[in-house]
Amino acid sequence: QRAIGILRTNAYSVEASDQTQFGMARLIFPVVSIMNHSCQPNTRCVVRKDFKLEVYSQTNIQGGQEMTITYLPSTFLTLPQRRTRLLNTWFFTCKCPRCSDPTEFGTHFSSTLCPSCGAPCLPSDRGEGGWEWQCESCGKLLPQKLVGNMVDRVEKEVEELDPESCVQDSEDILERFAKILHPHHCLMLQIKARLTKVYGSEEGFLRHQMDEDDVKRKLEVRLKTEKKSNQNLTSRAW
């Protein structure tokens, strides 16, 4: 039982040398296993083909500053999603600098928009029924069920997008939810990241078919997505 617990909480899942024959392998790296998690880690881990793990800094790390990694496959998640996954698998409530700031360093990665005044609504786990979102301006509260339903709806629509023809549908989702989710909400950024790839590669929006407005739009969503993603996912010198 103890061995299974260690594998579950400390092992890395990596591709075996011949995945078709051996599938995935779970490896334990003792030194990395003692490193703490952060949702804005200052290092990243890379497992090489020979199963050696290398740790690279993602920012300038000061002498005496703790080196952190992320336990999650991706930190491109909302604050409630990250907290839930970390609690369910690693049994702790994350209180890293990113999770301790409901605006997530001003990126509003998990924020919705107030239906009354349009200002950002910030997540809080102090609600009676779990998470709630409170407007910064008027104080209006949005319950977890309401916000969860909105997020589920967007995720479902994104999953149903046709990968061969999704420019117009993606733009339509962004327009319809523009007054519901903050423009920097992680789902909105995911859609914009998708747009940066399909503008220029989808029939009707190939490079030679794009007009000036299409080019400006591609640059706009790319710059906004990269700026906010880098701001949130890469550690600072705290």
CSV table of C-alpha atoms in Angstrom, one decimal, residues 38-238:
chain,number,residue,atom,x,y,z
A,38,SER,CA,4.0,25.8,-7.3
A,39,CYS,CA,1.3,26.8,-9.8
A,40,GLN,CA,3.9,29.3,-11.1
A,41,PRO,CA,7.1,27.2,-10.9
A,42,ASN,CA,10.5,28.6,-11.4
A,43,THR,CA,11.8,25.4,-13.0
A,44,ARG,CA,10.6,22.8,-15.5
A,45,CYS,CA,11.4,19.1,-15.7
A,46,VAL,CA,12.4,17.3,-18.9
A,47,VAL,CA,12.7,13.5,-19.1
A,48,ARG,CA,15.1,12.3,-21.8
A,49,LYS,CA,14.9,9.2,-23.9
A,50,ASP,CA,17.4,7.4,-21.6
A,51,PHE,CA,15.0,8.2,-18.7
A,52,LYS,CA,17.3,10.8,-17.2
A,53,LEU,CA,15.5,13.8,-15.8
A,54,GLU,CA,16.9,17.3,-16.2
A,55,VAL,CA,15.6,20.4,-14.3
A,56,TYR,CA,15.9,23.8,-16.0
A,57,SER,CA,15.3,27.2,-14.5
A,58,GLN,CA,12.5,29.3,-16.1
A,59,THR,CA,13.6,32.5,-14.5
A,60,ASN,CA,16.5,34.0,-12.6
A,61,ILE,CA,16.6,32.2,-9.3
A,62,GLN,CA,18.2,34.1,-6.4
A,63,GLY,CA,20.6,32.5,-3.9
A,64,GLY,CA,18.5,31.0,-1.1
A,65,GLN,CA,15.3,31.1,-3.1
A,66,GLU,CA,13.3,27.8,-3.2
A,67,MET,CA,13.3,25.9,-6.5
A,68,THR,CA,9.8,24.7,-7.3
A,69,ILE,CA,8.2,22.4,-9.9
A,70,THR,CA,4.6,21.8,-10.8
A,71,TYR,CA,3.0,18.5,-10.0
A,72,LEU,CA,0.2,19.1,-12.5
A,73,PRO,CA,0.5,18.1,-16.2
A,74,SER,CA,-0.6,21.6,-17.0
A,75,THR,CA,-1.2,24.7,-14.9
A,76,PHE,CA,-3.3,26.2,-17.7
A,77,LEU,CA,-6.3,25.7,-15.3
A,78,THR,CA,-8.5,27.9,-13.2
A,79,LEU,CA,-7.8,28.3,-9.5
A,80,PRO,CA,-10.6,26.0,-8.4
A,81,GLN,CA,-9.6,23.3,-10.9
A,82,ARG,CA,-5.9,23.4,-9.8
A,83,ARG,CA,-6.9,23.3,-6.1
A,84,THR,CA,-9.3,20.4,-6.7
A,85,ARG,CA,-6.8,18.3,-8.6
A,86,LEU,CA,-3.9,18.9,-6.2
A,87,LEU,CA,-6.2,18.0,-3.2
A,88,ASN,CA,-7.5,14.9,-4.8
A,89,THR,CA,-4.1,13.5,-5.8
A,90,TRP,CA,-1.5,15.1,-3.5
A,91,PHE,CA,-3.8,15.8,-0.5
A,92,PHE,CA,-2.9,19.5,0.1
A,93,THR,CA,-4.4,22.8,-0.5
A,94,CYS,CA,-2.1,24.9,-2.7
A,95,LYS,CA,-1.2,28.3,-1.2
A,96,CYS,CA,1.5,29.3,-3.7
A,97,PRO,CA,1.8,33.0,-4.6
A,98,ARG,CA,-0.4,32.5,-7.6
A,99,CYS,CA,-3.2,30.7,-5.7
A,100,SER,CA,-3.0,33.2,-2.9
A,101,ASP,CA,-3.9,36.1,-5.2
A,102,PRO,CA,-7.4,35.7,-6.6
A,103,THR,CA,-6.5,37.9,-9.6
A,104,GLU,CA,-3.5,35.6,-10.2
A,105,PHE,CA,-1.1,38.5,-10.5
A,106,GLY,CA,-3.6,40.6,-12.4
A,107,THR,CA,-4.2,38.1,-15.2
A,108,HIS,CA,-7.7,37.2,-14.1
A,109,PHE,CA,-7.1,33.7,-15.3
A,110,SER,CA,-10.1,32.4,-13.3
A,111,SER,CA,-12.3,35.5,-13.2
A,112,THR,CA,-15.8,35.9,-14.6
A,113,LEU,CA,-17.6,39.2,-15.3
A,114,CYS,CA,-20.3,40.7,-13.2
A,115,PRO,CA,-23.7,40.4,-14.8
A,116,SER,CA,-24.8,43.6,-13.0
A,117,CYS,CA,-21.9,46.0,-13.6
A,118,GLY,CA,-19.4,44.1,-15.9
A,119,ALA,CA,-16.5,44.4,-13.4
A,120,PRO,CA,-14.3,41.3,-12.7
A,121,CYS,CA,-15.6,38.7,-10.3
A,122,LEU,CA,-12.9,37.0,-8.3
A,123,PRO,CA,-12.9,33.4,-7.0
A,124,SER,CA,-13.0,32.6,-3.3
A,125,ASP,CA,-13.2,29.3,-1.5
A,126,ARG,CA,-14.8,30.9,1.6
A,127,GLY,CA,-18.3,30.6,0.3
A,128,GLU,CA,-20.9,28.5,2.3
A,129,GLY,CA,-21.4,26.1,-0.6
A,130,GLY,CA,-17.7,26.0,-1.7
A,131,TRP,CA,-16.4,28.3,-4.3
A,132,GLU,CA,-18.0,31.6,-5.1
A,133,TRP,CA,-17.1,34.6,-7.3
A,134,GLN,CA,-17.4,38.1,-5.9
A,135,CYS,CA,-17.6,41.3,-8.0
A,136,GLU,CA,-14.7,43.7,-7.2
A,137,SER,CA,-16.9,46.7,-7.8
A,138,CYS,CA,-20.5,46.1,-6.6
A,139,GLY,CA,-19.9,43.0,-4.4
A,140,LYS,CA,-22.4,40.8,-6.2
A,141,LEU,CA,-21.8,37.0,-5.5
A,142,LEU,CA,-22.0,34.3,-8.1
A,143,PRO,CA,-22.4,30.7,-6.8
A,144,GLN,CA,-20.1,27.9,-7.8
A,145,LYS,CA,-22.9,26.0,-9.6
A,146,LEU,CA,-23.6,29.0,-11.9
A,147,VAL,CA,-20.0,29.6,-12.8
A,148,GLY,CA,-19.4,25.8,-13.1
A,149,ASN,CA,-22.3,25.5,-15.6
A,150,MET,CA,-20.9,28.4,-17.7
A,151,VAL,CA,-17.4,26.9,-17.8
A,152,ASP,CA,-18.8,23.4,-18.6
A,153,ARG,CA,-20.8,24.9,-21.5
A,154,VAL,CA,-17.7,26.7,-23.0
A,155,GLU,CA,-15.6,23.5,-22.6
A,156,LYS,CA,-18.3,21.5,-24.3
A,157,GLU,CA,-18.5,23.9,-27.3
A,158,VAL,CA,-14.7,24.0,-27.6
A,159,GLU,CA,-14.6,20.2,-27.7
A,160,GLU,CA,-17.2,20.1,-30.4
A,161,LEU,CA,-15.3,22.5,-32.7
A,162,ASP,CA,-14.4,21.0,-36.1
A,163,PRO,CA,-10.6,21.1,-36.3
A,164,GLU,CA,-10.8,21.5,-40.0
A,165,SER,CA,-13.1,24.5,-39.9
A,166,CYS,CA,-13.2,26.4,-36.6
A,167,VAL,CA,-12.2,30.0,-37.2
A,168,GLN,CA,-15.7,31.4,-37.4
A,169,ASP,CA,-17.1,29.1,-34.7
A,170,SER,CA,-14.2,30.0,-32.3
A,171,GLU,CA,-14.8,33.7,-32.9
A,172,ASP,CA,-18.5,33.2,-32.3
A,173,ILE,CA,-17.8,31.5,-28.9
A,174,LEU,CA,-15.5,34.4,-27.9
A,175,GLU,CA,-18.2,36.9,-28.9
A,176,ARG,CA,-21.0,35.2,-27.0
A,177,PHE,CA,-19.1,34.7,-23.8
A,178,ALA,CA,-17.3,38.1,-23.9
A,179,LYS,CA,-19.7,39.5,-21.3
A,180,ILE,CA,-19.6,36.4,-19.1
A,181,LEU,CA,-16.0,35.3,-18.8
A,182,HIS,CA,-13.1,37.7,-18.3
A,183,PRO,CA,-11.2,38.1,-21.6
A,184,HIS,CA,-8.1,36.6,-19.9
A,185,HIS,CA,-10.0,33.7,-18.4
A,186,CYS,CA,-8.0,30.5,-19.2
A,187,LEU,CA,-10.8,29.2,-21.5
A,188,MET,CA,-10.9,32.4,-23.5
A,189,LEU,CA,-7.1,32.3,-23.8
A,190,GLN,CA,-7.2,28.6,-25.0
A,191,ILE,CA,-9.7,29.6,-27.7
A,192,LYS,CA,-7.4,32.5,-28.7
A,193,ALA,CA,-4.4,30.2,-28.8
A,194,ARG,CA,-6.3,27.9,-31.1
A,195,LEU,CA,-7.1,30.9,-33.4
A,196,THR,CA,-3.4,31.8,-33.6
A,197,LYS,CA,-2.8,28.4,-35.2
A,198,VAL,CA,-5.8,28.1,-37.5
A,199,TYR,CA,-5.5,31.6,-38.9
A,200,GLY,CA,-3.2,30.9,-41.9
A,201,SER,CA,-3.7,27.2,-42.0
A,202,GLU,CA,-7.5,26.7,-42.4
A,203,GLU,CA,-9.2,26.7,-45.9
A,204,GLY,CA,-10.6,30.2,-46.4
A,205,PHE,CA,-8.0,31.6,-44.0
A,206,LEU,CA,-4.8,30.4,-45.6
A,207,ARG,CA,-2.0,32.8,-45.7
A,208,HIS,CA,-2.6,33.9,-49.3
A,209,GLN,CA,-6.4,34.2,-48.6
A,210,MET,CA,-6.1,36.4,-45.5
A,211,ASP,CA,-6.9,40.1,-45.8
A,212,GLU,CA,-5.5,42.8,-43.7
A,213,ASP,CA,-8.1,42.4,-41.0
A,214,ASP,CA,-7.4,38.7,-40.7
A,215,VAL,CA,-3.7,39.3,-40.3
A,216,LYS,CA,-4.3,42.0,-37.6
A,217,ARG,CA,-6.7,39.6,-35.8
A,218,LYS,CA,-4.1,36.8,-35.8
A,219,LEU,CA,-1.4,39.1,-34.4
A,220,GLU,CA,-3.8,40.5,-31.8
A,221,VAL,CA,-4.9,37.2,-30.3
A,222,ARG,CA,-1.3,35.8,-30.5
A,223,LEU,CA,0.2,38.8,-28.6
A,224,LYS,CA,-2.5,38.8,-25.9
A,225,THR,CA,-2.4,35.0,-25.4
A,226,GLU,CA,1.4,34.9,-25.2
A,227,LYS,CA,1.6,37.9,-22.8
A,228,LYS,CA,-0.9,36.6,-20.3
A,229,SER,CA,0.1,33.0,-20.5
A,230,ASN,CA,3.8,33.9,-19.9
A,231,GLN,CA,2.8,36.3,-17.1
A,232,ASN,CA,0.9,33.6,-15.3
A,233,LEU,CA,2.7,30.4,-15.9
A,234,THR,CA,6.3,31.5,-15.5
A,235,SER,CA,7.6,32.3,-12.1
A,236,ARG,CA,8.9,35.7,-11.0
A,237,ALA,CA,11.6,36.6,-8.5
A,238,TRP,CA,9.2,36.8,-5.5
